[in-house]
GROMACS .gro file of C-alpha atoms in nm:
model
  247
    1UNK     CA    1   0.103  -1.493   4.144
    2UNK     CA    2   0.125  -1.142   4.025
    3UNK     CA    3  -0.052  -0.948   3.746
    4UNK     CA    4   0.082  -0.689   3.470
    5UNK     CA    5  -0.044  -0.368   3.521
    6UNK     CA    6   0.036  -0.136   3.163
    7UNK     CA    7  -0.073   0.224   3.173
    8UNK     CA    8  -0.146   0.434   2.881
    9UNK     CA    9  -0.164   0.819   2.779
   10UNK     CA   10  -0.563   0.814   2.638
   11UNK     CA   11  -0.643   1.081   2.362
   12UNK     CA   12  -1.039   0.956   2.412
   13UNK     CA   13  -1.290   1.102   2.123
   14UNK     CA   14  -1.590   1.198   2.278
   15UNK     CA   15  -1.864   1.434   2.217
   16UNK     CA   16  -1.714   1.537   1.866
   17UNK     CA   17  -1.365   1.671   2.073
   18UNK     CA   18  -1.064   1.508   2.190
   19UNK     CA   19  -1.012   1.467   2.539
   20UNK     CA   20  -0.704   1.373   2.741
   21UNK     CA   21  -0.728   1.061   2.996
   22UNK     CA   22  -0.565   0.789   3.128
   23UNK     CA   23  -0.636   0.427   3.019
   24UNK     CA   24  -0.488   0.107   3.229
   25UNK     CA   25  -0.494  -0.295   3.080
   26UNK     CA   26  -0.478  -0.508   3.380
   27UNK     CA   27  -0.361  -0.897   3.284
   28UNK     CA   28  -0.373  -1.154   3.562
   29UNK     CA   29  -0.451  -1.581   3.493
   30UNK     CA   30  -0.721  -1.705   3.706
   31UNK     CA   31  -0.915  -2.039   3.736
   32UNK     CA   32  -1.280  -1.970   3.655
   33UNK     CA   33  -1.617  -2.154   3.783
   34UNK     CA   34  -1.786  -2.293   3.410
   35UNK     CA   35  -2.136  -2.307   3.505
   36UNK     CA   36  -2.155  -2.003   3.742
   37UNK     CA   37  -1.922  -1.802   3.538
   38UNK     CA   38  -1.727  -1.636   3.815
   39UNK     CA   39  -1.367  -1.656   3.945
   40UNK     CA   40  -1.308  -1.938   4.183
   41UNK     CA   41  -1.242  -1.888   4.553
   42UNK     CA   42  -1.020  -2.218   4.562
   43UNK     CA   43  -0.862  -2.411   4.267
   44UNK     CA   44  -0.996  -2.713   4.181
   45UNK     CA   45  -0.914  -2.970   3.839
   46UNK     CA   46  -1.274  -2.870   3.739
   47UNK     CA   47  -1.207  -2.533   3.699
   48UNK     CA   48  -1.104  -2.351   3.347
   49UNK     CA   49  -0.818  -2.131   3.368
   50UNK     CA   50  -0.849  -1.814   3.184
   51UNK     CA   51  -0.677  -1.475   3.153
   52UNK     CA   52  -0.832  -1.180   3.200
   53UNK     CA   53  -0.819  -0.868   3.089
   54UNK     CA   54  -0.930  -0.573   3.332
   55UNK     CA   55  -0.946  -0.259   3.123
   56UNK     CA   56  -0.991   0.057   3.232
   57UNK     CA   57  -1.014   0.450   3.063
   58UNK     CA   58  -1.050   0.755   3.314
   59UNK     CA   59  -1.128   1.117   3.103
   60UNK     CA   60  -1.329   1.417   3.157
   61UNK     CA   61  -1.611   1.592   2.934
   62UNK     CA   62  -1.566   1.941   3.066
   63UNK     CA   63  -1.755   1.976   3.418
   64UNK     CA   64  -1.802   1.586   3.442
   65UNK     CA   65  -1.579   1.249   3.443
   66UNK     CA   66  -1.639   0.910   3.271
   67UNK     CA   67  -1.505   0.587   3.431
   68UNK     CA   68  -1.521   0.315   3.220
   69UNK     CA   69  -1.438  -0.094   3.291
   70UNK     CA   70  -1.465  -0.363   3.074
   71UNK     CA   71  -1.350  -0.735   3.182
   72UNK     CA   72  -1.328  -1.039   2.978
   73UNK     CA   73  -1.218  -1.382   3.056
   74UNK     CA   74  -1.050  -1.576   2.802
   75UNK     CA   75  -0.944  -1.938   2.819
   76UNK     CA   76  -0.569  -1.995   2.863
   77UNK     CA   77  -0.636  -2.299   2.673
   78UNK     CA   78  -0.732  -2.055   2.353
   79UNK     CA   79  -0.980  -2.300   2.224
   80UNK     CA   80  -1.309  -2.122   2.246
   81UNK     CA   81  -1.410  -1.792   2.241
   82UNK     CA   82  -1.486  -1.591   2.579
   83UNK     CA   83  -1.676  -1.740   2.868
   84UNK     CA   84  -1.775  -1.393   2.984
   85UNK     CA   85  -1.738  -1.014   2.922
   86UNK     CA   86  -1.856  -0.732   3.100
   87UNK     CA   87  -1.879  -0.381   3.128
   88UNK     CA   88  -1.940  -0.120   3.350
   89UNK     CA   89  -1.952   0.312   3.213
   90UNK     CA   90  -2.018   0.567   3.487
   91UNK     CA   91  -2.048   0.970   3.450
   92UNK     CA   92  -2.202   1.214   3.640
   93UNK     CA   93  -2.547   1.115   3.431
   94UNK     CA   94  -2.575   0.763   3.556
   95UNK     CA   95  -2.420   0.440   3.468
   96UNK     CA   96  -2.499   0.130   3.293
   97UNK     CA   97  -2.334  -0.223   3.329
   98UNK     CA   98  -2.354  -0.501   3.065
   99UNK     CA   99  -2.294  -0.845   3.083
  100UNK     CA  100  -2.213  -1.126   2.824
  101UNK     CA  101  -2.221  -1.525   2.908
  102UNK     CA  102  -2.062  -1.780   2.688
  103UNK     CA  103  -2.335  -2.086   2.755
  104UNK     CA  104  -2.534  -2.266   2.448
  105UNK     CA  105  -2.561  -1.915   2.299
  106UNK     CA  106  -2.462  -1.529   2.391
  107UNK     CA  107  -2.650  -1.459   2.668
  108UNK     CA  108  -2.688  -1.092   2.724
  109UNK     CA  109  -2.810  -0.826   3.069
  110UNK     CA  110  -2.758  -0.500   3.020
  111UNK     CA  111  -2.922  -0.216   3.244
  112UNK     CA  112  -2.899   0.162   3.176
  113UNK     CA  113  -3.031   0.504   3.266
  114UNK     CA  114  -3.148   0.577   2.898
  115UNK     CA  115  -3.517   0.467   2.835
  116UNK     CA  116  -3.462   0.307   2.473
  117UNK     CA  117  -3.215   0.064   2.629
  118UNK     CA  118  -3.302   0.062   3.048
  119UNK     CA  119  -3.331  -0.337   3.105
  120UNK     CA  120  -3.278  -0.561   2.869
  121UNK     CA  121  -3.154  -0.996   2.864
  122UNK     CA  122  -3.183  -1.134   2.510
  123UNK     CA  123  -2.956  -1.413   2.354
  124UNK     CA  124  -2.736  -1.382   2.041
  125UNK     CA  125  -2.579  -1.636   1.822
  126UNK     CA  126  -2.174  -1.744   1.953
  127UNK     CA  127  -1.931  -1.550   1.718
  128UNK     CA  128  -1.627  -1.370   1.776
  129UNK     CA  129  -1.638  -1.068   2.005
  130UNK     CA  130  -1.347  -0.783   1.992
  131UNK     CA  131  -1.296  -0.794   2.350
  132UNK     CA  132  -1.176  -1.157   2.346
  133UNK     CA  133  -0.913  -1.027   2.036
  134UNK     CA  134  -0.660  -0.857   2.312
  135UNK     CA  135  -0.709  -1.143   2.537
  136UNK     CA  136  -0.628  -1.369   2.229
  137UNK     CA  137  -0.370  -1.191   2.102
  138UNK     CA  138  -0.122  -1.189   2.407
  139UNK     CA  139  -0.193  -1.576   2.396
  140UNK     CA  140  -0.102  -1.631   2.037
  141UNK     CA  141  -0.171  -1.332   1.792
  142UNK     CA  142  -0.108  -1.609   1.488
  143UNK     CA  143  -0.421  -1.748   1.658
  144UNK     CA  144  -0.607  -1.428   1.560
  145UNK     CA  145  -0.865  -1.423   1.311
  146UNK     CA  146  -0.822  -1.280   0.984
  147UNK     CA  147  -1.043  -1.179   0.674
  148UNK     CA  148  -1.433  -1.139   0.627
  149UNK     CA  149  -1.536  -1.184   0.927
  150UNK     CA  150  -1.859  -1.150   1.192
  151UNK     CA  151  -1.735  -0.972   1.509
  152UNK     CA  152  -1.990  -0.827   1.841
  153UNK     CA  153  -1.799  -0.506   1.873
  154UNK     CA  154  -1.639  -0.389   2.240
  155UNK     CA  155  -1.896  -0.331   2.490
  156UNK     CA  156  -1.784   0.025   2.556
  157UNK     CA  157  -1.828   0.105   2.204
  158UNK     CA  158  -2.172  -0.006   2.180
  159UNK     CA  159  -2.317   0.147   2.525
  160UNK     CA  160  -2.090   0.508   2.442
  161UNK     CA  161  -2.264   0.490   2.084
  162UNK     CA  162  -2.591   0.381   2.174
  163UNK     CA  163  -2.547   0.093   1.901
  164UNK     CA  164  -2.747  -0.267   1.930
  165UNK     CA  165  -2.551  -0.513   2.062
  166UNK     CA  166  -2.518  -0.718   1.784
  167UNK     CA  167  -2.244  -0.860   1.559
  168UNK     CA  168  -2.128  -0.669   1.209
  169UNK     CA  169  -1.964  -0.742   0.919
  170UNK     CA  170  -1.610  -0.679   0.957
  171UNK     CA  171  -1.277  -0.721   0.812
  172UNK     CA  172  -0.980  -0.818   0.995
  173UNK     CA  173  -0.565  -0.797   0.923
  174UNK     CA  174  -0.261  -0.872   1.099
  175UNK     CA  175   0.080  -0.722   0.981
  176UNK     CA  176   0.379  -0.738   1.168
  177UNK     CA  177   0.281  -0.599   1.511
  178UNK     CA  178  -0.056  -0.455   1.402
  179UNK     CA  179  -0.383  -0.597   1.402
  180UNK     CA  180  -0.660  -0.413   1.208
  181UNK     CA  181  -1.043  -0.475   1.231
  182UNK     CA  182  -1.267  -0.242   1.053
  183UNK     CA  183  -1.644  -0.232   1.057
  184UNK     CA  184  -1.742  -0.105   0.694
  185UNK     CA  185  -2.128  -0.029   0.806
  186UNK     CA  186  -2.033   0.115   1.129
  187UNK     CA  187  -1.732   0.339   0.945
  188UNK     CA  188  -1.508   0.214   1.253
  189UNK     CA  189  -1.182   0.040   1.246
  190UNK     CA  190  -0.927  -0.073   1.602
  191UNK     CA  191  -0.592  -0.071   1.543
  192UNK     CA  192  -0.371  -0.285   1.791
  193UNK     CA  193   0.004  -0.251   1.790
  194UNK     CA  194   0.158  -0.518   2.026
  195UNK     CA  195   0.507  -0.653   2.041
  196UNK     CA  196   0.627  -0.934   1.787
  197UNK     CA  197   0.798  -1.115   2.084
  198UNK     CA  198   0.617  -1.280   2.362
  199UNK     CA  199   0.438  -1.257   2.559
  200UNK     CA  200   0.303  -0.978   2.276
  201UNK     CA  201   0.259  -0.640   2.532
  202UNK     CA  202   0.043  -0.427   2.368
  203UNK     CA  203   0.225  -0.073   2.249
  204UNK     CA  204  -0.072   0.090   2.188
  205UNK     CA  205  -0.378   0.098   1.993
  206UNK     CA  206  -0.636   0.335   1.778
  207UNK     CA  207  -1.014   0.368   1.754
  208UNK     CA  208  -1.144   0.533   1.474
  209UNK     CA  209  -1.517   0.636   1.447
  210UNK     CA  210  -1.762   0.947   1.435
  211UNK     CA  211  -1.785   1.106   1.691
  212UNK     CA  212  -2.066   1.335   1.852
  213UNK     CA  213  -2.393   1.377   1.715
  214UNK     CA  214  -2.606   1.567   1.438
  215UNK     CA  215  -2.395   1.849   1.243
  216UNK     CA  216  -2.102   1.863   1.528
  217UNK     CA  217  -2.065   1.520   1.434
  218UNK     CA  218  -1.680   1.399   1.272
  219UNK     CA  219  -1.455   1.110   1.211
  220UNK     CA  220  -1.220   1.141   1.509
  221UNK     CA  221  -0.915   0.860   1.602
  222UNK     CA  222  -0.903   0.780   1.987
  223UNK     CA  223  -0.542   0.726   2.077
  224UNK     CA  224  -0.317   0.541   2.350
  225UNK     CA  225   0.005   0.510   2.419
  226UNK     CA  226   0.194   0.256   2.653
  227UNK     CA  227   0.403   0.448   2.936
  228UNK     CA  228   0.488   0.212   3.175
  229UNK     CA  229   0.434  -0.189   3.287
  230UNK     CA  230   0.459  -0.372   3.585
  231UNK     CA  231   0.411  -0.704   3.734
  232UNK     CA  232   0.275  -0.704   4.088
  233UNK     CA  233   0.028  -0.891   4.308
  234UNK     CA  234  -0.192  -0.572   4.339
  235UNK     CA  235  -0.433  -0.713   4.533
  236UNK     CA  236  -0.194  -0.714   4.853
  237UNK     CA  237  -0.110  -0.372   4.793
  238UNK     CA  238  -0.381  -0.244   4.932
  239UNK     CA  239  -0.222  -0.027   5.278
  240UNK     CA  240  -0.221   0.342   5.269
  241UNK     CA  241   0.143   0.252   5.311
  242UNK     CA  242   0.140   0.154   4.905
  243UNK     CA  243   0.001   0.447   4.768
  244UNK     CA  244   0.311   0.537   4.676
  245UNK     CA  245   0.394   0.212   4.488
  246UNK     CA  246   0.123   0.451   4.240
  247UNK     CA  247   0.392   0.614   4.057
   0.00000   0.00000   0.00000
């Protein structure tokens, strides 16, 4: 009946520069509709539980803010990978919004304001996505996989980058509270510190990549660091008399 709400201090890489931000990882269980791929109004044995992971980054680019919100559903069951992901990126120069279903293969929608991407559905083979991996990890992190692996990278990585959405070669470790995937072709790698104990919070994580464009361009390591948690049923919090509930 409640959800864990975790904020974060964000060091975001963008635009070649660091920028400072606020990122928030929003865990609450739901049951889940399988064929329309949407959370379910009433429960029903026919539904698929899942948890889901609402994550969210705020951070300005000088003049201009980005908003970005990426969602993924993961079975509580930890049998299969994600029935859905999505992901929404707005700034002051449009937005875009992405979608992933889990049915006989990927299926993917994703609209933008950039011509060489603008509307686009195609279908990809099933394989492991990185924004099932936090989902997975507070579930079991033993569960996690490890090694040579092929991995669709976040969302938010490929729309910021302008990358295909498409899975890479990648190699993943797990170490004693740290789970490493780097993406050799993309010169990328995610660190994920979480705790050893359950139910595995996450501490904080890294994101290193290039960052900007042309000669401005250089590796730069996105940063976040937990500062608070709480568990509360948000949703009914939603009175001007709760703002301060905020803090």
């Amino acid at each position: 009946g409640e959800a864990e709400i975790t904020s974060y201090k964000l060091e975001q890489a963008r635009y070649g520069e660091m920028r400072n931000g606020t990122a928030v990882l929003v865990f609450v269980t739901e049951d889940f509709l399988p064929k329309v791929q949407v959370k379910a109004d009433n429960y029903s044995d026919s539904h698929i539980p899942v948890l889901k992971l609402n994550a969210t980054k705020n951070f300005n680019t000088g003049i201009y803010p980005y908003s970005i919100m990426q969602s993924t559903f993961y079975p509580v069951a930890n049998n299969q990978h994600a029935l859905k992901v999505s992901a929404s990126l707005q700034e002051w120069c449009g937005h875009v919004y992405t979608q992933l279903n889990n049915r006989a293969a990927f299926e993917i929608m994703s609209h933008s304001y950039f011509q060489s991407e603008a509307d686009e559905s195609f279908k990809i083979e099933k394989t492991w996505t990185e924004n099932e991996l936090w989902t997975k990890l507070r579930i079991d992190p033993k569960s996690l996989p490890i090694g040579e692996l092929s991995i669709l990278p976040s969302i938010e990585y490929s729309r910021l980058t302008h990358k295909p959405i498409q899975a890479y070669n990648a190699i993943a470790s797990l170490d004693n509270g740290t789970y490493i995937v780097s993406y050799p072709e993309l010169n990328r790698s995610l660190k994920i510190n979480f705790n050893t104990k359950f139910p595995h919070d996450i501490l904080g994580w890294e994101e290193t990549t290039l960052s900007g464009y042309g000669a401005s361009a250089q590796t730069l390591t996105t940063k976040a660091t937990k500062l608070e948690s709480i568990k509360s049923a948000y949703w009914r919090k939603n009175h001007n008399a709760d703002e301060g509930l905020r803090e």
